């Protein structure tokens, strides 16, 4: 990459382009630019210089400007007939036309000889230079002179210096051909008529074309018409090479420009004079633009988040900080890509509010906010803390003493800079996304400045204080490559970042966030602040405040300064006074003796700034009587003005005698600590001399706080000494007061009392309670002598010991002999209790807890020989008792049951122990219960009848709870398990799935009309247990009656007759419900209890009405149909009448055989026996009725009719088949007509086949006598009441159906119900298919097998309030066994 600025600078230093070319020093230029030596390096630099830099320098010098010709006149004026645009034809990129009709030639007079063609060939600048007009990056090229006679937009623009003079000669009359002008923009006709220039142009250039056919505007040749001529050659020929300026509308030939253009530019083009006008405008300030749009905090956040999410194509919280950082530096280093972001920086917190709570009275603060409002970490409080130097500046300096707010977005940056006056800065991120920081320590600040000046010299040459403007950013990697140490961190919400004096820092925001920053200065900053003022003086940079004024203000009030700050201010003040002496001496040496005092702090800063270095003056300044606006600091006395020195005078704030006084005050403030420290040392280190009082020690501590001495070891020693003295005084007072008032307190030992007295002697001050402590120690020692004498008496006298103990308890000191006195008393008392407990005659009442309590109390007694012996005896007895209790507990826990003999042996041995054992007693009771249980089992087993299952279950439950191993229990468990197994098998045989009936209820007859309503309630309430009847209630027997043999059989016989009466009553009751009559909205039907609808079915047994969609009905499509409709199975029994599966009689007989093997009586078994007997009896009666000749003949007739009807159907199928074949033969060759009869029939649905049969059904087909019909109907009703499936039932039903007309309405209802069900299932199938497609599109659908689909289908079938219907055969005969209902 070529540095054009450095190249131009070196060429200028070497003497310029012509000199270097003449002396051939381009290799030297390459060497100075640190390029390696080579043959072509100098030539490459020369070519780049000629192509880019040299034309720009020609523009700056004005060498490429030419004088423009006047506009040609017509009719009465003459113009040149011949003209050569340039005297150097080879320099033109576009050659002028060779043929010219003009007779005269304008000659260009030049001071220098014109270069020949040979010179042009040798000069690469003349040969290669081709600049395509002025643009935003090549301003000033192609300028030409401006003629006063031509049109100008600005009268104030100075004329360009002419380099060529063109001689005007009279022109002959010429005749112009009509020309057309074609613009890329519209021209306002009014402006043309008024002679004004048209300014309504687009962003493209215009050109002239001589093309009358395609023109939009045609000018007629008039005498003074406005037409386009070149401003340089003043000719209008070759108009397709003419350019129109975008600004002033002047025209130029492209080959007349310097340098010439090869072709018409496609973009905006400005003429040379307009480029001069543009370049003379003041340059724009280098920095960031101020945004024009105003935001609220919310709208700015929405904009920032939207920008970041759109830029990275992901949510803002998911963008990694590393990705943002990498993209930020990529954009900074890219010269082809621009990204514009906005940054709410340097927002004044006093105007918009602070992120920290403030006590400004605008709103009431909460207690928590009150705490933060005065906290030192509050950025509104931090700059004005006592330790901060800025608290001595009265003015609120925005940004330094008053925080600034920063609302950032992604990529918003703060460039490399240091703080004003090299102060500290602290930045707190309130909330939002992180802020990335880069920092350079102050030790490398000059290195960073040198590197940046080296890399961007052109910027620093034009603006030396560039780094103070916050507009320069540079990649940290570049700085680190030059040895600059750079540190990086990410500041997250809730974190502080502190920068130190002259520490360069920069960074950018990761996204939308809100931060607050302020400056602060500590004592160690003062030397850095002085060096910063010298630095500002060299850069001629304005100061924010006067450093000298700050030092003098602190020196004027040294009492407000803490010790460290006073010491530092003293040093700075000393340096400042010495420097001031030197400067004023230099002023005297120059002969300036006039002076006057000036209160500079009362003047505005702009009235006391040095005219040379812009430093704010305070101690002194030099002014002039004749130049009132002139003012300089004493460093620049030679730059004040040109007036004689006797007119200059000194303006000073303090005299040289006043400054030492201020220094002395600072010194006294700094040395006051030494005086105080000597006093403290003398007070704390006194040994034999007189001691101070406590009040004197506190006075020294108060002096340190008053004078704001810093924290130090000596002050901490003083505090510790005062604390120790106060603690000793408090302890002594508590001892004395406790002695007088006898209050309970923690007692000191004798050794602690002696140590405390020694501590009082070593205190650095005297206390008044020392004598009382000595008296207390003497009384304690006398008591110890009395106690030692009492302990030597043997045997001990308990009364004397108790008196001494009482006396010792009243003492405030813990005497060690007190424990010995109490120990002897406890030993005597425990031995007496031990003897009394074990010596009693009723030792059986001694429990284990009493023995354990004696053991525990004995362990707490002081041990001696007698106590140890008694403890051993007691421990032995306790161990034996616990062992037997443990054995009994193991037996009672029943983990491993033991036989009764083992338990009896344990109880017998434990009775010899003279202690009360509760587990042994419990074991005795358990053994008695076991013997009683065995007796009950023997009694039941030896009875006349088999025991009932309930009795056996009760015995098993009791036996399992007993922790005794009994062989009889296993036999009972086997019998109970066998009985339960038989009952479960019977339930599976009779009960439907999820049936609401019990097995006994199904087996017994239903003999109550109200029970029908209870059944209906069961269906509606979904197995509400509160509505269930127990097995006892279903037979009308008590629990005791069920235990009596034959009671169930007797109750069953009575229930049979009642059931017949019940069904007749129920039929009469249901006969009042007419499904076809006018509907009553309050009448309830079906198991759901809802009103009737068009699809109602009537039960053949109870004659009640049910919704076809709520119950299971016989489906006609599952049968093989013919015209013999009486063979169709469409008999419907409601779920209230058909309570069970109705197994076949052979299955029931197998259950009875298994029942006979059980040695247990079950009520269900007896009920099953009765049901079987009833079924067999009915079967015999039915067979006798069917064996009558009349019935036999009718059955034979029905079979014959059925066969005839089947033959008719077969013939019809044959005819249909033949007709189908004829149609196939007529459509031979067609791929769509290849069906068979079976295919045609298959296309018809089963419901359509049934509908086709219904009109053809005929009846009655047989005639039966009234007596026989009545007999069969009664048998039919009794058979339907049986919960058994018998073939005779179906036979009777066939005969009765054939004797009447076919029930077409009923059959049609079956078809309609099935159609509605199919529509519903089809709709559900479509929904499931849509779900399956959606799953397959999402990729989470897995095809299932046919079995899985059928299983799911069975699960997903709709369920009513009463039952869940399955696709099953009608509920009659053999097909009943395969039906299941969900109740």
Short mmCIF file of N, CA, C and O in Angstrom, two decimals, residues 359-402:
data_model
loop_
_atom_site.label_atom_id
_atom_site.label_comp_id
_atom_site.label_asym_id
_atom_site.label_seq_id
_atom_site.Cartn_x
_atom_site.Cartn_y
_atom_site.Cartn_z
N UNK A 359 -30.52 13.57 45.77
CA UNK A 359 -31.28 14.38 46.71
C UNK A 359 -31.46 15.78 46.12
O UNK A 359 -30.86 16.75 46.59
N UNK A 360 -32.25 15.86 45.08
CA UNK A 360 -32.49 17.17 44.46
C UNK A 360 -33.90 17.68 44.70
O UNK A 360 -34.29 18.71 44.17
N UNK A 361 -34.68 16.96 45.49
CA UNK A 361 -36.02 17.41 45.83
C UNK A 361 -37.05 17.20 44.77
O UNK A 361 -38.21 17.59 44.93
N UNK A 362 -36.68 16.60 43.64
CA UNK A 362 -37.66 16.41 42.57
C UNK A 362 -38.64 15.30 42.89
O UNK A 362 -39.77 15.33 42.45
N UNK A 363 -38.18 14.31 43.62
CA UNK A 363 -39.09 13.24 44.03
C UNK A 363 -38.64 12.68 45.37
O UNK A 363 -37.47 12.82 45.76
N UNK A 364 -39.57 12.05 46.05
CA UNK A 364 -39.27 11.49 47.36
C UNK A 364 -38.58 10.14 47.20
O UNK A 364 -39.02 9.29 46.43
N UNK A 365 -37.49 9.98 47.93
CA UNK A 365 -36.69 8.76 47.83
C UNK A 365 -37.14 7.75 48.86
O UNK A 365 -37.57 8.10 49.96
N UNK A 366 -37.04 6.49 48.49
CA UNK A 366 -37.30 5.39 49.43
C UNK A 366 -36.12 5.25 50.38
O UNK A 366 -35.04 5.79 50.13
N UNK A 367 -36.29 4.54 51.50
CA UNK A 367 -35.15 4.36 52.42
C UNK A 367 -33.94 3.72 51.75
O UNK A 367 -32.80 4.09 52.04
N UNK A 368 -34.18 2.77 50.85
CA UNK A 368 -33.05 2.16 50.16
C UNK A 368 -32.37 3.17 49.23
O UNK A 368 -31.14 3.22 49.15
N UNK A 369 -33.17 4.01 48.55
CA UNK A 369 -32.59 5.02 47.68
C UNK A 369 -31.87 6.10 48.49
O UNK A 369 -30.89 6.67 48.01
N UNK A 370 -32.37 6.38 49.69
CA UNK A 370 -31.67 7.33 50.56
C UNK A 370 -30.26 6.86 50.85
O UNK A 370 -29.30 7.64 50.86
N UNK A 371 -30.11 5.56 51.07
CA UNK A 371 -28.79 5.01 51.34
C UNK A 371 -27.87 5.16 50.13
O UNK A 371 -26.70 5.53 50.26
N UNK A 372 -28.41 4.90 48.94
CA UNK A 372 -27.58 5.02 47.74
C UNK A 372 -27.31 6.47 47.37
O UNK A 372 -26.32 6.78 46.71
N UNK A 373 -28.21 7.37 47.76
CA UNK A 373 -28.04 8.77 47.39
C UNK A 373 -26.82 9.40 48.07
O UNK A 373 -26.24 10.35 47.55
N UNK A 374 -26.41 8.85 49.22
CA UNK A 374 -25.25 9.39 49.94
C UNK A 374 -24.06 8.45 49.86
O UNK A 374 -23.02 8.72 50.47
N UNK A 375 -24.19 7.36 49.13
CA UNK A 375 -23.10 6.39 49.05
C UNK A 375 -21.95 6.97 48.22
O UNK A 375 -22.16 7.72 47.25
N UNK A 376 -20.73 6.63 48.60
CA UNK A 376 -19.57 7.13 47.87
C UNK A 376 -19.47 6.61 46.46
O UNK A 376 -18.84 7.25 45.60
N UNK A 377 -20.06 5.47 46.17
CA UNK A 377 -20.01 4.92 44.81
C UNK A 377 -21.05 5.56 43.90
O UNK A 377 -21.09 5.24 42.71
N UNK A 378 -21.90 6.40 44.42
CA UNK A 378 -22.81 7.19 43.59
C UNK A 378 -21.98 8.20 42.81
O UNK A 378 -21.26 9.02 43.39
N UNK A 379 -22.05 8.17 41.50
CA UNK A 379 -21.20 9.03 40.68
C UNK A 379 -21.52 10.50 40.84
O UNK A 379 -20.73 11.35 40.41
N UNK A 380 -22.68 10.83 41.40
CA UNK A 380 -22.95 12.23 41.71
C UNK A 380 -22.26 12.67 42.99
O UNK A 380 -22.08 13.87 43.22
N UNK A 381 -21.88 11.71 43.83
CA UNK A 381 -21.25 12.00 45.12
C UNK A 381 -19.75 11.83 45.05
O UNK A 381 -18.99 12.56 45.70
N UNK A 382 -19.27 10.88 44.24
CA UNK A 382 -17.86 10.52 44.21
C UNK A 382 -16.94 11.72 43.90
O UNK A 382 -15.92 11.89 44.58
N UNK A 383 -17.22 12.59 42.92
CA UNK A 383 -16.26 13.67 42.61
C UNK A 383 -16.13 14.70 43.73
O UNK A 383 -15.14 15.43 43.77
N UNK A 384 -17.12 14.79 44.62
CA UNK A 384 -17.08 15.84 45.65
C UNK A 384 -16.85 15.27 47.03
O UNK A 384 -17.15 15.92 48.03
N UNK A 385 -16.32 14.06 47.12
CA UNK A 385 -15.95 13.51 48.43
C UNK A 385 -14.78 14.29 49.00
O UNK A 385 -14.03 14.97 48.27
N UNK A 386 -14.59 14.17 50.30
CA UNK A 386 -13.51 14.91 50.95
C UNK A 386 -12.15 14.51 50.41
O UNK A 386 -11.22 15.34 50.37
N UNK A 387 -11.97 13.27 50.01
CA UNK A 387 -10.69 12.81 49.50
C UNK A 387 -10.47 13.22 48.04
O UNK A 387 -9.38 13.01 47.52
N UNK A 388 -11.47 13.76 47.39
CA UNK A 388 -11.35 14.14 45.98
C UNK A 388 -10.92 15.60 45.88
O UNK A 388 -11.44 16.48 46.58
N UNK A 389 -9.98 15.88 45.01
CA UNK A 389 -9.48 17.24 44.82
C UNK A 389 -10.55 18.13 44.18
O UNK A 389 -10.62 19.32 44.43
N UNK A 390 -11.41 17.53 43.37
CA UNK A 390 -12.40 18.33 42.64
C UNK A 390 -13.42 18.96 43.56
O UNK A 390 -14.16 19.86 43.13
N UNK A 391 -13.52 18.53 44.81
CA UNK A 391 -14.48 19.13 45.72
C UNK A 391 -14.10 20.57 46.06
O UNK A 391 -14.93 21.34 46.57
N UNK A 392 -12.86 20.95 45.78
CA UNK A 392 -12.42 22.31 46.05
C UNK A 392 -12.69 23.25 44.88
O UNK A 392 -12.32 24.42 44.94
N UNK A 393 -13.30 22.73 43.81
CA UNK A 393 -13.71 23.58 42.68
C UNK A 393 -15.19 23.87 42.84
O UNK A 393 -16.01 22.95 42.92
N UNK A 394 -15.53 25.13 42.92
CA UNK A 394 -16.92 25.51 43.18
C UNK A 394 -17.83 25.27 41.97
O UNK A 394 -18.98 24.91 42.11
N UNK A 395 -17.32 25.49 40.78
CA UNK A 395 -18.15 25.38 39.59
C UNK A 395 -18.50 23.92 39.30
O UNK A 395 -17.71 23.02 39.59
N UNK A 396 -19.69 23.72 38.76
CA UNK A 396 -20.11 22.38 38.32
C UNK A 396 -19.60 22.14 36.91
O UNK A 396 -20.20 22.60 35.93
N UNK A 397 -18.48 21.47 36.79
CA UNK A 397 -17.88 21.20 35.49
C UNK A 397 -18.59 19.99 34.90
O UNK A 397 -18.46 18.87 35.41
N UNK A 398 -19.35 20.22 33.82
CA UNK A 398 -20.11 19.13 33.22
C UNK A 398 -19.15 18.10 32.64
O UNK A 398 -18.25 18.43 31.88
N UNK A 399 -19.37 16.87 33.00
CA UNK A 399 -18.52 15.78 32.53
C UNK A 399 -17.42 15.44 33.49
O UNK A 399 -16.93 14.30 33.48
N UNK A 400 -16.98 16.41 34.31
CA UNK A 400 -15.92 16.14 35.28
C UNK A 400 -16.50 16.01 36.69
O UNK A 400 -16.31 15.01 37.36
N UNK A 401 -17.24 17.04 37.14
CA UNK A 401 -17.87 16.97 38.44
C UNK A 401 -19.32 16.51 38.34
O UNK A 401 -19.85 15.92 39.29
N UNK A 402 -19.95 16.78 37.23
CA UNK A 402 -21.33 16.35 37.00
C UNK A 402 -21.31 15.23 35.97
O UNK A 402 -20.74 15.39 34.89
#
